[in-house]
Coordinates of C-alpha atoms in Angstrom, one line a residue:
Chain A
M2 CA -0.2 -0.3 0.0
Q3 CA 1.1 3.4 -1.1
K4 CA -0.3 5.6 2.0
T5 CA 1.5 8.6 3.5
R6 CA -0.1 10.7 6.1
A7 CA 0.2 14.3 4.9
K8 CA 2.1 16.7 6.7
R9 CA -0.3 19.3 7.7
A10 CA 1.4 23.0 6.4
K11 CA 3.4 24.6 9.2
G12 CA 2.8 28.5 7.9
G13 CA 5.6 29.2 5.5
A14 CA 5.4 29.3 1.9
D15 CA 3.1 26.4 1.5
D16 CA -0.3 26.6 0.8
A17 CA -2.2 24.8 3.4
E18 CA -4.9 24.1 0.8
A19 CA -3.0 22.5 -1.2
R20 CA -1.6 19.6 1.1
P21 CA -5.1 17.9 2.4
R22 CA -5.6 16.5 5.7
G23 CA -5.8 12.1 6.2
D24 CA -4.9 9.6 3.9
I25 CA -3.1 10.7 0.3
I26 CA -2.9 7.5 -1.9
E27 CA 0.1 8.5 -4.1
G28 CA -0.7 6.5 -7.4
A29 CA 1.2 6.8 -10.6
T30 CA -0.6 9.4 -12.0
G31 CA -0.8 11.9 -9.0
P32 CA -2.2 12.3 -5.6
W33 CA -6.0 11.0 -4.4
E34 CA -7.6 12.1 -1.1
V35 CA -10.3 9.7 0.5
V36 CA -13.6 10.8 1.2
I37 CA -15.6 8.5 3.6
G38 CA -18.8 9.0 5.4
M39 CA -20.4 6.7 8.1
E40 CA -23.5 5.5 9.2
V41 CA -23.4 4.1 12.7
H42 CA -26.4 1.6 13.7
A43 CA -26.2 1.7 17.3
Q44 CA -28.8 -0.3 19.2
V45 CA -30.7 1.4 21.9
T46 CA -30.3 0.8 25.3
S47 CA -33.6 -0.3 26.5
R48 CA -35.3 -3.3 27.8
A49 CA -38.3 -3.7 25.5
K50 CA -38.4 -3.6 22.3
L51 CA -39.3 -0.4 19.8
F52 CA -42.7 -1.5 19.2
S53 CA -43.6 -4.4 21.3
G54 CA -43.1 -5.4 24.7
A55 CA -40.5 -8.3 24.0
S56 CA -37.2 -8.4 25.6
T57 CA -33.8 -7.0 24.3
A58 CA -31.7 -9.2 26.5
F59 CA -28.8 -10.4 24.5
G60 CA -28.6 -14.3 23.6
G61 CA -31.9 -16.5 24.4
P62 CA -32.9 -19.2 23.0
P63 CA -34.3 -18.9 19.9
N64 CA -37.5 -16.7 19.3
A65 CA -37.8 -16.7 22.9
H66 CA -38.0 -13.0 23.2
V67 CA -40.7 -12.5 20.3
S68 CA -43.6 -10.9 20.4
L69 CA -46.7 -11.4 18.1
V70 CA -45.9 -8.1 16.8
D71 CA -42.4 -8.7 16.3
A72 CA -43.0 -11.9 13.9
A73 CA -45.0 -9.7 11.8
M74 CA -48.4 -11.7 12.7
P75 CA -51.4 -10.5 10.8
G76 CA -53.7 -7.7 12.8
M77 CA -50.6 -7.2 15.2
L78 CA -50.3 -3.1 15.3
P79 CA -46.8 -1.3 16.9
V80 CA -47.1 1.2 20.0
I81 CA -43.9 2.8 20.1
N82 CA -41.7 2.9 23.4
A83 CA -41.2 6.0 25.4
E84 CA -37.8 5.1 26.5
C85 CA -36.3 4.5 23.1
V86 CA -37.4 7.9 21.7
R87 CA -36.1 9.5 25.2
Q88 CA -32.4 7.9 24.4
A89 CA -32.8 9.2 20.6
V90 CA -33.3 12.3 21.7
R91 CA -30.8 12.3 24.5
T92 CA -28.2 10.9 21.7
G93 CA -29.0 13.8 19.7
L94 CA -28.6 16.4 22.5
G95 CA -25.0 14.9 23.1
L96 CA -24.1 15.5 19.3
K97 CA -25.0 18.7 19.7
A98 CA -27.9 18.0 17.2
K99 CA -31.4 19.5 16.4
I100 CA -34.5 17.7 17.9
N101 CA -37.2 17.6 15.2
L102 CA -40.0 18.0 17.5
T103 CA -42.0 16.5 14.8
S104 CA -41.4 13.1 13.1
V105 CA -42.6 10.2 10.7
F106 CA -42.2 6.4 10.6
A107 CA -41.8 5.3 7.5
R108 CA -42.0 1.8 5.7
K109 CA -38.8 0.3 4.3
N110 CA -39.9 -2.0 2.1
Y111 CA -37.7 -5.4 1.2
F112 CA -37.9 -9.0 1.2
Y113 CA -35.7 -11.1 3.1
P114 CA -36.0 -13.8 5.1
D115 CA -35.1 -12.0 8.5
L116 CA -37.7 -9.5 8.5
P117 CA -41.4 -10.8 8.6
Q118 CA -43.5 -7.9 7.9
G119 CA -41.9 -7.6 4.5
Y120 CA -40.9 -4.1 5.7
Q121 CA -38.3 -2.3 8.5
I122 CA -40.3 0.4 10.2
S123 CA -37.8 3.3 9.8
Q124 CA -37.7 7.3 9.5
Y125 CA -37.3 8.4 6.0
D126 CA -37.1 12.4 5.5
Q127 CA -38.3 13.8 8.8
P128 CA -36.3 11.8 11.2
I129 CA -36.1 12.9 15.2
V130 CA -32.8 14.4 14.8
G131 CA -31.3 16.5 12.6
E132 CA -27.7 17.9 11.8
G133 CA -25.1 17.9 14.8
E134 CA -21.1 17.3 15.2
V135 CA -18.7 15.0 16.6
I136 CA -14.8 16.5 17.4
L137 CA -12.3 14.4 17.1
D138 CA -9.2 14.3 18.9
M139 CA -6.3 12.8 16.9
K140 CA -3.3 11.7 18.4
D141 CA -0.8 14.3 16.7
G142 CA -3.0 16.7 18.8
S143 CA -5.4 18.0 15.9
T144 CA -9.1 18.1 16.5
V145 CA -11.2 17.5 13.3
R146 CA -15.1 18.2 13.4
V147 CA -17.3 15.9 11.6
G148 CA -21.2 16.9 10.6
I149 CA -23.7 14.8 12.0
E150 CA -26.3 14.6 9.2
R151 CA -29.2 12.8 10.9
L152 CA -29.8 10.3 13.4
H153 CA -33.1 8.5 12.9
L154 CA -34.6 5.7 14.9
E155 CA -35.6 2.0 13.2
Q156 CA -36.3 -1.9 13.9
D157 CA -33.3 -4.3 13.7
A158 CA -33.8 -7.4 11.8
G159 CA -33.6 -11.2 12.9
K160 CA -31.0 -13.3 12.7
S161 CA -30.0 -15.9 9.8
L162 CA -27.9 -18.6 10.6
H163 CA -26.1 -20.5 7.6
D164 CA -24.2 -23.1 9.2
Q165 CA -26.8 -24.9 10.6
H166 CA -27.5 -27.2 7.1
P167 CA -26.3 -27.4 4.2
D168 CA -29.8 -26.5 2.2
Y169 CA -31.6 -24.2 5.0
S170 CA -31.2 -20.9 6.6
Y171 CA -32.5 -21.1 10.3
V172 CA -33.9 -17.7 11.4
D173 CA -34.2 -16.5 14.9
L174 CA -36.3 -13.2 15.6
N175 CA -35.0 -12.6 19.1
R176 CA -33.3 -9.2 17.5
S177 CA -36.2 -8.2 15.5
G178 CA -37.4 -5.1 16.5
V179 CA -35.2 -4.0 18.7
A180 CA -34.3 -0.2 18.4
L181 CA -31.6 1.0 16.9
M182 CA -30.0 4.4 16.2
E183 CA -29.0 5.1 12.8
I184 CA -26.5 7.8 13.0
V185 CA -25.3 9.0 9.6
S186 CA -22.2 11.3 9.6
K187 CA -21.3 13.8 6.7
P188 CA -18.7 13.2 4.3
D189 CA -16.1 14.4 6.3
L190 CA -13.5 12.0 7.2
R191 CA -10.3 11.6 5.5
S192 CA -8.9 8.6 6.7
A193 CA -9.1 5.3 7.9
E194 CA -7.5 6.9 11.3
E195 CA -10.5 9.6 11.7
A196 CA -12.8 7.2 10.8
R197 CA -11.7 4.8 13.8
A198 CA -11.9 7.7 15.7
Y199 CA -15.2 8.8 14.9
V200 CA -16.5 5.4 15.7
T201 CA -14.6 5.7 18.9
K202 CA -15.6 8.9 19.8
L203 CA -19.5 8.0 19.2
R204 CA -19.2 5.3 21.3
T205 CA -17.9 7.0 24.2
I206 CA -20.3 9.5 24.1
M207 CA -23.3 6.9 24.0
R208 CA -21.7 5.3 26.8
Y209 CA -21.6 8.6 28.5
L210 CA -25.4 8.7 27.7
G211 CA -26.3 5.7 28.3
T212 CA -28.2 5.1 25.2
C213 CA -26.2 2.1 23.7
D214 CA -23.3 0.0 25.1
G215 CA -21.3 -0.1 22.5
N216 CA -20.4 -3.8 22.2
M217 CA -19.2 -4.6 19.1
E218 CA -18.9 -8.2 19.8
Q219 CA -22.6 -8.5 20.6
G220 CA -23.6 -6.4 17.2
S221 CA -25.0 -3.3 19.6
L222 CA -22.7 -1.2 17.4
R223 CA -21.9 -1.6 13.5
A224 CA -20.9 0.5 11.0
D225 CA -21.7 0.8 6.9
I226 CA -18.7 2.9 5.5
N227 CA -19.4 5.1 2.7
I228 CA -15.7 5.6 0.7
S229 CA -14.8 7.2 -2.5
V230 CA -11.6 8.9 -3.7
R231 CA -11.2 12.2 -5.7
R232 CA -8.0 14.1 -6.5
P233 CA -7.6 16.5 -3.8
G234 CA -10.0 19.4 -4.6
E235 CA -11.7 18.4 -7.0
P236 CA -15.8 17.4 -6.4
L237 CA -16.7 14.0 -4.6
G238 CA -16.0 10.8 -6.6
T239 CA -18.6 8.1 -6.7
R240 CA -18.5 5.9 -3.6
C241 CA -19.2 2.7 -2.7
E242 CA -20.6 1.2 0.4
V243 CA -19.2 -1.4 2.8
K244 CA -21.9 -2.8 4.7
N245 CA -21.6 -4.0 8.3
V246 CA -18.5 -3.5 9.9
N247 CA -18.3 -5.2 13.1
S248 CA -15.3 -4.0 14.5
I249 CA -12.9 -0.8 14.6
R250 CA -9.6 -2.4 13.3
F251 CA -12.0 -4.0 10.6
I252 CA -13.1 -0.5 9.9
G253 CA -9.5 0.9 9.3
Q254 CA -8.9 -2.4 7.1
A255 CA -11.8 -2.1 5.0
I256 CA -11.4 1.9 4.3
A257 CA -7.5 0.7 3.3
Y258 CA -8.2 -1.7 0.6
E259 CA -11.4 0.0 -0.8
A260 CA -9.7 2.9 -1.4
Q261 CA -7.0 1.3 -2.7
R262 CA -9.2 -0.9 -5.1
Q263 CA -10.6 2.2 -6.4
V264 CA -7.6 4.2 -6.9
D265 CA -6.5 1.1 -8.8
I266 CA -8.9 0.8 -11.0
L267 CA -9.6 4.8 -11.9
E268 CA -5.4 4.7 -12.3
D269 CA -6.4 2.2 -15.2
G270 CA -8.8 4.6 -16.9
G271 CA -12.0 2.9 -15.6
E272 CA -14.7 4.2 -13.7
I273 CA -16.3 3.3 -10.5
E274 CA -19.5 1.7 -9.8
Q275 CA -21.6 3.2 -7.6
E276 CA -22.4 -0.4 -5.3
T277 CA -23.0 -2.1 -2.2
R278 CA -19.8 -4.2 -1.1
L279 CA -18.7 -6.6 1.6
F280 CA -15.7 -6.8 4.0
D281 CA -14.6 -9.9 4.7
P282 CA -12.7 -9.9 7.1
K283 CA -10.2 -12.9 6.8
S284 CA -9.2 -12.1 3.4
G285 CA -9.3 -8.2 4.2
K286 CA -11.0 -7.5 1.6
T287 CA -14.2 -6.1 0.1
R288 CA -16.5 -8.0 -2.4
S289 CA -19.7 -6.9 -4.2
M290 CA -22.5 -7.6 -3.2
R291 CA -24.7 -7.8 -6.3
S292 CA -27.7 -9.2 -5.1
K293 CA -28.3 -5.9 -2.9
E294 CA -28.4 -3.7 -5.6
E295 CA -31.8 -4.6 -6.8
A296 CA -33.3 -3.9 -3.2
H297 CA -32.3 -0.2 -3.2
D298 CA -35.5 0.7 -4.4
Y299 CA -36.9 0.5 -1.0
R300 CA -40.6 2.4 -1.9
Y301 CA -40.6 4.2 1.5
F302 CA -44.1 5.4 2.5
P303 CA -45.6 6.7 5.7
D304 CA -46.3 3.9 8.5
P305 CA -50.0 4.0 8.4
D306 CA -49.9 2.2 11.7
L307 CA -48.2 4.9 13.3
L308 CA -49.2 8.6 13.6
P309 CA -46.5 11.7 13.8
L310 CA -44.1 11.2 16.6
E311 CA -44.8 14.7 18.3
L312 CA -42.2 16.3 21.4
D313 CA -43.1 18.8 23.2
Q314 CA -39.9 21.5 23.9
A315 CA -40.4 21.1 27.5
F316 CA -40.3 17.3 26.9
V317 CA -36.4 18.1 25.1
D318 CA -35.6 20.0 27.8
A319 CA -36.4 18.2 30.7
L320 CA -33.6 15.5 29.0
A321 CA -31.1 18.3 28.1
A322 CA -31.2 19.4 31.7
E323 CA -30.5 15.4 33.2
L324 CA -27.9 15.1 30.4
P325 CA -24.5 13.8 32.2
E326 CA -21.3 16.2 31.9
L327 CA -20.0 14.5 28.3
P328 CA -16.0 13.5 27.7
D329 CA -15.3 17.1 25.6
E330 CA -16.6 19.2 28.7
K331 CA -15.3 16.6 31.2
K332 CA -11.8 17.4 29.1
A333 CA -12.1 21.0 29.3
R334 CA -12.9 20.5 33.1
F335 CA -10.1 18.1 34.0
M336 CA -7.4 20.6 31.9
S337 CA -8.6 23.9 33.9
A338 CA -9.4 22.3 37.0
Y339 CA -6.2 20.2 37.6
G340 CA -4.0 21.5 35.1
L341 CA -3.8 18.3 32.9
S342 CA -2.3 18.1 29.6
A343 CA -4.9 17.7 26.7
Y344 CA -3.5 14.5 25.8
D345 CA -3.7 13.2 29.4
A346 CA -7.3 14.6 30.1
G347 CA -8.3 12.7 26.9
V348 CA -6.8 9.5 28.2
L349 CA -8.7 9.9 31.3
V350 CA -12.0 10.6 29.5
A351 CA -12.2 8.0 27.2
S352 CA -14.0 5.8 29.6
R353 CA -16.4 7.6 31.8
R354 CA -15.7 5.1 35.0
T355 CA -12.0 5.7 34.6
A356 CA -12.2 9.4 34.7
D357 CA -14.6 9.3 37.5
Y358 CA -12.4 7.1 39.5
F359 CA -9.4 9.7 38.7
E360 CA -11.6 12.2 39.9
A361 CA -12.7 10.8 43.1
A362 CA -8.9 9.8 43.8
V363 CA -8.1 13.4 43.4
T364 CA -10.5 14.8 45.4
A365 CA -10.5 12.2 48.3
P366 CA -10.2 13.7 51.7
M367 CA -6.5 14.7 52.2
P368 CA -5.2 12.9 55.5
L369 CA -6.5 9.4 55.0
P370 CA -8.7 8.3 57.8
T371 CA -6.9 6.0 59.6
G372 CA -8.4 2.3 60.6
G373 CA -10.0 2.3 57.0
G374 CA -11.4 -1.8 57.1
E375 CA -14.1 -1.4 54.2
A376 CA -13.7 -3.7 51.6
P377 CA -12.4 -1.8 48.7
G378 CA -14.6 -3.5 46.0
K379 CA -17.9 -1.7 47.8
G380 CA -17.8 1.7 46.1
K381 CA -17.0 0.1 42.5
K382 CA -20.2 -2.0 42.1
E383 CA -22.2 0.9 42.7
K384 CA -21.2 2.8 39.4
K385 CA -21.8 -0.3 37.5
T386 CA -25.4 0.3 37.5
G387 CA -27.9 2.0 35.0
S388 CA -28.0 5.1 32.9
K389 CA -30.0 6.7 35.3
T390 CA -27.3 6.0 38.6
G391 CA -24.7 6.7 36.2
A392 CA -26.3 10.4 35.5
K393 CA -26.5 11.3 38.7
A394 CA -22.8 10.2 39.8
G395 CA -21.6 12.3 37.3
G396 CA -23.4 15.2 38.5
K397 CA -21.5 14.7 42.3
G398 CA -18.0 14.7 40.1
K399 CA -18.9 18.2 39.0
G400 CA -20.0 18.8 42.9
K401 CA -17.0 17.1 44.3
A402 CA -14.5 19.3 42.6
K403 CA -15.9 22.8 43.7
S404 CA -15.8 21.3 47.5
A405 CA -12.0 19.7 46.5
G406 CA -10.8 23.2 45.8
A407 CA -12.7 24.6 48.7
G408 CA -11.1 22.5 51.4
G409 CA -7.5 23.1 52.1
A410 CA -4.4 21.2 51.1
K411 CA -4.7 19.7 47.4
R412 CA -3.3 16.2 46.2
D413 CA -1.2 16.7 42.9
A414 CA -3.7 15.7 39.9
K415 CA -0.7 14.9 37.4
V416 CA 0.9 12.4 40.1
V417 CA -2.7 10.7 40.2
A418 CA -3.4 11.0 36.5
N419 CA 0.1 9.1 35.9
W420 CA -0.7 6.4 38.6
V421 CA -4.2 6.0 37.0
M422 CA -3.0 6.0 33.4
G423 CA 0.5 4.3 33.8
D424 CA 0.9 1.7 36.9
L425 CA -2.9 0.6 37.5
S426 CA -3.7 1.0 33.9
M427 CA -0.9 -2.0 34.0
H428 CA -2.2 -3.8 36.0
A429 CA -5.8 -3.6 34.5
N430 CA -4.9 -4.6 31.4
A431 CA -2.9 -8.0 32.8
A432 CA -6.3 -8.7 35.2
G433 CA -8.4 -7.9 31.9
C434 CA -10.7 -5.6 33.6
A435 CA -11.4 -1.6 33.8
I436 CA -9.5 -0.2 36.3
A437 CA -12.3 0.6 38.3
D438 CA -12.6 -2.9 38.6
L439 CA -9.2 -3.7 40.1
G440 CA -10.7 -3.4 43.7
I441 CA -8.3 -0.7 44.5
A442 CA -10.7 2.4 46.2
P443 CA -10.1 5.8 44.8
E444 CA -9.5 6.9 47.9
R445 CA -6.9 4.1 48.6
L446 CA -5.0 4.9 45.7
A447 CA -5.1 8.8 47.1
G448 CA -3.9 7.4 50.8
L449 CA -1.3 5.7 48.0
V450 CA 0.1 9.1 46.7
D451 CA -0.1 10.9 49.6
L452 CA 2.0 8.4 51.5
M453 CA 4.8 9.2 48.2
A454 CA 4.0 13.3 48.4
A455 CA 4.8 13.0 52.4
G456 CA 8.1 11.1 51.7
T457 CA 7.2 8.2 54.1
I458 CA 7.8 5.9 50.9
S459 CA 9.6 6.0 47.5
G460 CA 7.9 5.9 44.0
K461 CA 9.5 3.1 43.8
I462 CA 8.2 1.3 47.0
A463 CA 5.3 3.1 46.1
K464 CA 5.1 0.4 43.1
D465 CA 5.7 -2.4 44.9
V466 CA 2.7 -1.3 47.8
L467 CA 0.4 -0.9 44.5
Q468 CA 1.4 -4.2 43.5
I469 CA 0.4 -5.3 47.1
M470 CA -3.0 -3.7 47.0
V471 CA -3.9 -5.6 43.6
E472 CA -2.9 -8.6 45.1
E473 CA -4.3 -8.5 48.5
G474 CA -6.0 -5.5 49.4
G475 CA -5.5 -3.5 52.5
D476 CA -4.8 0.3 52.9
P477 CA -1.7 1.5 51.7
A478 CA -1.0 3.0 55.2
E479 CA -1.1 0.1 57.0
I480 CA 0.9 -2.2 54.4
V481 CA 3.4 0.3 54.7
K482 CA 3.2 0.2 58.2
A483 CA 2.9 -3.4 58.4
R484 CA 6.2 -4.4 56.7
G485 CA 8.2 -1.6 57.5
L486 CA 8.6 -0.3 54.5
E487 CA 9.1 3.5 55.3
Q488 CA 11.6 5.3 53.9
M489 CA 14.8 5.6 55.7
S490 CA 16.0 8.9 56.0
D491 CA 18.2 8.8 59.2
T492 CA 20.9 10.8 57.9
G493 CA 23.3 8.5 60.7
A494 CA 21.9 5.0 59.5
L495 CA 22.6 6.1 55.9
E496 CA 25.8 7.1 56.6
A497 CA 26.8 4.1 58.2
I498 CA 26.0 2.0 55.1
V499 CA 27.5 4.4 52.9
E500 CA 30.7 4.3 54.9
E501 CA 30.4 0.2 55.2
I502 CA 29.9 0.2 51.3
I503 CA 32.9 2.4 50.9
A504 CA 35.4 0.8 53.1
A505 CA 34.1 -2.9 51.2
N506 CA 34.5 -1.5 47.6
P507 CA 38.3 0.3 46.9
K508 CA 38.2 -0.1 43.5
Q509 CA 34.9 1.7 42.7
V510 CA 36.1 4.2 44.8
E511 CA 39.7 4.9 43.1
Q512 CA 37.2 4.8 39.5
V513 CA 34.4 7.6 40.7
K514 CA 37.0 9.9 40.8
T515 CA 37.3 10.0 37.1
K516 CA 34.0 8.9 36.2
P517 CA 31.4 10.4 38.0
K518 CA 28.9 8.7 36.4
T519 CA 29.2 5.5 38.3
L520 CA 28.6 6.8 41.7
G521 CA 24.9 5.2 40.1
W522 CA 26.6 2.1 41.3
F523 CA 26.7 2.9 44.9
V524 CA 23.4 4.5 45.1
G525 CA 22.1 0.7 44.1
Q526 CA 24.6 -0.3 46.4
V527 CA 23.2 1.5 49.6
M528 CA 19.6 0.6 47.8
K529 CA 20.4 -2.7 48.3
A530 CA 21.6 -3.0 51.7
T531 CA 18.1 -1.0 52.8
Q532 CA 15.7 -3.0 50.4
G533 CA 14.7 -0.3 48.5
K534 CA 13.9 2.0 51.5
A535 CA 16.6 4.6 51.4
N536 CA 15.5 8.4 50.6
P537 CA 17.3 8.4 47.0
G538 CA 17.5 12.3 47.0
L539 CA 19.3 11.5 50.6
V540 CA 21.8 8.5 49.7
N541 CA 22.8 10.9 46.5
Q542 CA 23.7 13.8 48.6
L543 CA 25.6 12.0 51.0
L544 CA 27.5 9.8 48.4
R545 CA 28.2 13.0 46.7
D546 CA 29.7 14.6 49.7
R547 CA 31.5 11.9 50.6
L548 CA 33.1 10.8 47.6
E549 CA 33.7 14.6 46.8
V550 CA 32.1 14.4 43.6
G551 CA 30.3 17.4 42.0
E552 CA 26.4 17.8 40.8
G553 CA 26.0 16.0 37.5
Chain B
M98 CA -48.6 9.0 -17.0
Q99 CA -48.2 5.8 -19.1
V100 CA -46.8 2.9 -17.3
D101 CA -45.4 0.4 -19.6
E102 CA -45.3 -3.4 -18.9
A103 CA -41.6 -3.5 -17.6
L104 CA -42.1 -1.5 -15.3
V105 CA -45.7 -3.1 -14.4
R106 CA -43.1 -6.3 -14.0
H107 CA -40.4 -4.7 -11.8
I108 CA -42.9 -3.4 -9.4
A109 CA -44.6 -6.9 -9.3
H110 CA -41.5 -8.1 -8.9
L111 CA -40.2 -5.9 -5.7
A112 CA -43.5 -7.0 -4.3
R113 CA -42.7 -10.8 -4.8
L114 CA -46.1 -11.2 -7.0
R115 CA -46.0 -13.8 -10.0
I116 CA -48.4 -11.9 -12.7
T117 CA -49.5 -13.2 -16.0
D118 CA -48.6 -11.6 -19.2
E119 CA -52.4 -11.1 -19.4
E120 CA -52.5 -9.6 -16.0
A121 CA -49.5 -7.6 -16.6
R122 CA -51.4 -5.8 -19.3
A123 CA -55.0 -5.2 -17.3
L124 CA -52.5 -3.6 -14.7
R125 CA -50.9 -1.5 -17.4
G126 CA -53.7 0.3 -17.6
E127 CA -55.0 0.1 -14.1
L128 CA -51.9 1.9 -12.9
S129 CA -51.6 4.2 -15.5
A130 CA -55.4 5.5 -14.6
I131 CA -54.4 5.6 -10.8
L132 CA -51.0 7.9 -11.5
D133 CA -53.3 9.9 -14.0
W134 CA -55.6 10.3 -11.4
V135 CA -52.7 11.7 -8.8
A136 CA -51.6 14.0 -11.3
Q137 CA -54.8 15.4 -11.3
L138 CA -55.1 15.8 -7.5
E139 CA -51.3 17.4 -7.4
E140 CA -53.4 20.2 -9.6
V141 CA -54.6 21.2 -6.5
D142 CA -52.4 24.1 -4.9
T143 CA -52.0 22.7 -1.8
D144 CA -48.8 25.3 -0.5
G145 CA -48.7 25.9 3.3
V146 CA -51.0 23.4 4.0
E147 CA -50.0 20.6 6.4
P148 CA -50.8 16.8 5.2
M149 CA -53.4 15.6 6.8
T150 CA -52.4 12.8 8.8
R151 CA -55.6 11.8 11.6
V152 CA -59.2 12.7 11.4
V153 CA -59.5 13.4 14.9
E154 CA -56.5 15.2 17.4
M155 CA -55.2 12.9 18.7
R156 CA -50.8 12.2 19.4
M157 CA -49.4 8.8 19.3
K158 CA -49.6 6.6 22.0
M159 CA -46.7 5.7 23.8
R160 CA -45.8 2.5 26.0
E161 CA -43.2 2.3 29.0
D162 CA -40.2 0.6 28.5
E163 CA -41.4 -2.8 30.4
V164 CA -41.1 -6.4 29.1
T165 CA -44.8 -7.2 28.8
D166 CA -44.6 -10.0 25.9
G167 CA -42.6 -12.8 24.7
G168 CA -41.8 -16.2 26.1
Y169 CA -43.9 -18.3 23.7
P170 CA -41.4 -19.3 21.1
D171 CA -44.0 -22.7 20.6
D172 CA -46.6 -20.1 18.9
I173 CA -44.2 -18.1 17.0
V174 CA -42.7 -20.9 14.8
R175 CA -46.3 -22.8 15.1
N176 CA -47.2 -21.8 11.4
A177 CA -44.1 -22.3 9.8
P178 CA -43.9 -24.5 6.9
M179 CA -40.7 -25.7 8.3
R180 CA -39.4 -25.6 11.6
E181 CA -36.5 -27.1 13.9
D182 CA -35.4 -26.4 17.8
H183 CA -37.5 -23.1 17.5
F184 CA -35.8 -21.7 14.3
F185 CA -37.7 -20.9 11.4
V186 CA -36.4 -23.0 8.5
V187 CA -36.0 -21.5 5.0
P188 CA -34.4 -22.0 1.8
K189 CA -30.7 -21.2 2.1
V190 CA -29.6 -17.4 1.7
V191 CA -26.2 -16.7 1.7
E192 CA -24.0 -13.6 0.4

């Protein structure tokens, strides 16, 4: 693949317009720009389906979560689930989008065995949510604004199993009628990396809102990707739609393959045929789905079983007032309130639970109450509950930040952030769980940070204490006390050890006079002799004085 | 508007209706007549008039988010021509 990341113009004589951002494919005949738009299907978090009272639970025995409405038995009528409407509006608000107070459900007509009605109830020219936007923070520090075209509510189809029988397919309607939000972006994405960042951000926003669990393995989030290529600055090329890509990694692969395929055709003087394609994860390629072509004639018309969906502004305002703090706002607040860098704040807010954990650790009361026999796991379980409780937790976070600012000494938020993103993240990866599920209460991480800040333990010992906390639980101050891990800052005792080491190693003493850098070896010896408990700053100073080695 | 037989057949196919040549010819005339009538309706100036979606003033009824239905897979597949382990069994459809 001939792919180079376009360098961004850094002022100078270069015309910024001549250097588009994103993936540029260098063809034999010149550069090609990749243009991507996405349709993301997000399963609405709800107990019951969009138009019936059957359960949305994942899995379940075949056709057990199916009502007569979902099976499209004659005479059955759909009745909309109010929570699905609220979830769509919440998501719209989270995308800073226009909420349409009147929207209309339409029938999208096509035949497929997993669609018993012979049509999908969807929304066509009057969706519930209009234009909005998502801001992407890219790794290089740049931001990309992606326009949202619309969001509409629709029914999911059932599931066909093709591997149960050589001549027949098996159909399970458990998913049939589950509410989906189709979120359509404008063609504002310019690279596989941006497309991945977009889906990741969308998922983060919906997880904060509690409107979609974002579980791609269970199909809660699927993407259709519209891809075209063009000469930089020229009108849009003909696009192909790659259907149903169900992992963020595959999104990147599908775009890379499809863009190159189109460039190869165009460079050979061919033309792109507008078509629907399928991504095959095994080969990493896309292939044509001819059979879908004819089905594009969907003959939409307003569903006569359903009145227009009319909302009051007061209903929308009430949902807006209950909205939790969203990732962009949280990131900005972490930067201003705690002095974090954009990068650190961005990493922390990528998961709402991690962000809440960090904040709880920073704002925990300063002098750790002694004793602390409470099980560390108790606090964390509460956070796992549904969206409503989560929203309240978010609100509390805001309050806590204020009270901590008012109340006396402050813990170094940057240090806490480093622990969360460093050692805690490492332990969580090793355990295959979220940071908030490690079983270390944020107050205890705070205690560990405080012990270090007070000089009671060294940074190295702190890592060991954390290891013990992960494996055995317990309060850091108690662990330090019980195991005698306090940092040795007793000058007299350290001097005695320094003298012993100097007396035992005349060769090294000679060497350090000409090679001051070998002082580190002595520091290491002292650390070894004290099981790492010696105060490293003090040891350095003592050695320098005794061996007459200058600074640096 | 004149509908030709090819369009009649296309629409019939999309609706999964099998029609004879004779029916196609008859439908060609009927569909053309319907479209002519609609064209006539379109002559009425409806600018600024909201489409009428109901005869009585009422709003869409909503349901609360509670599981109140399902749990009867026997009934769901009872009328299916072929079934196994509560699955519907259909001719192979695979891309």
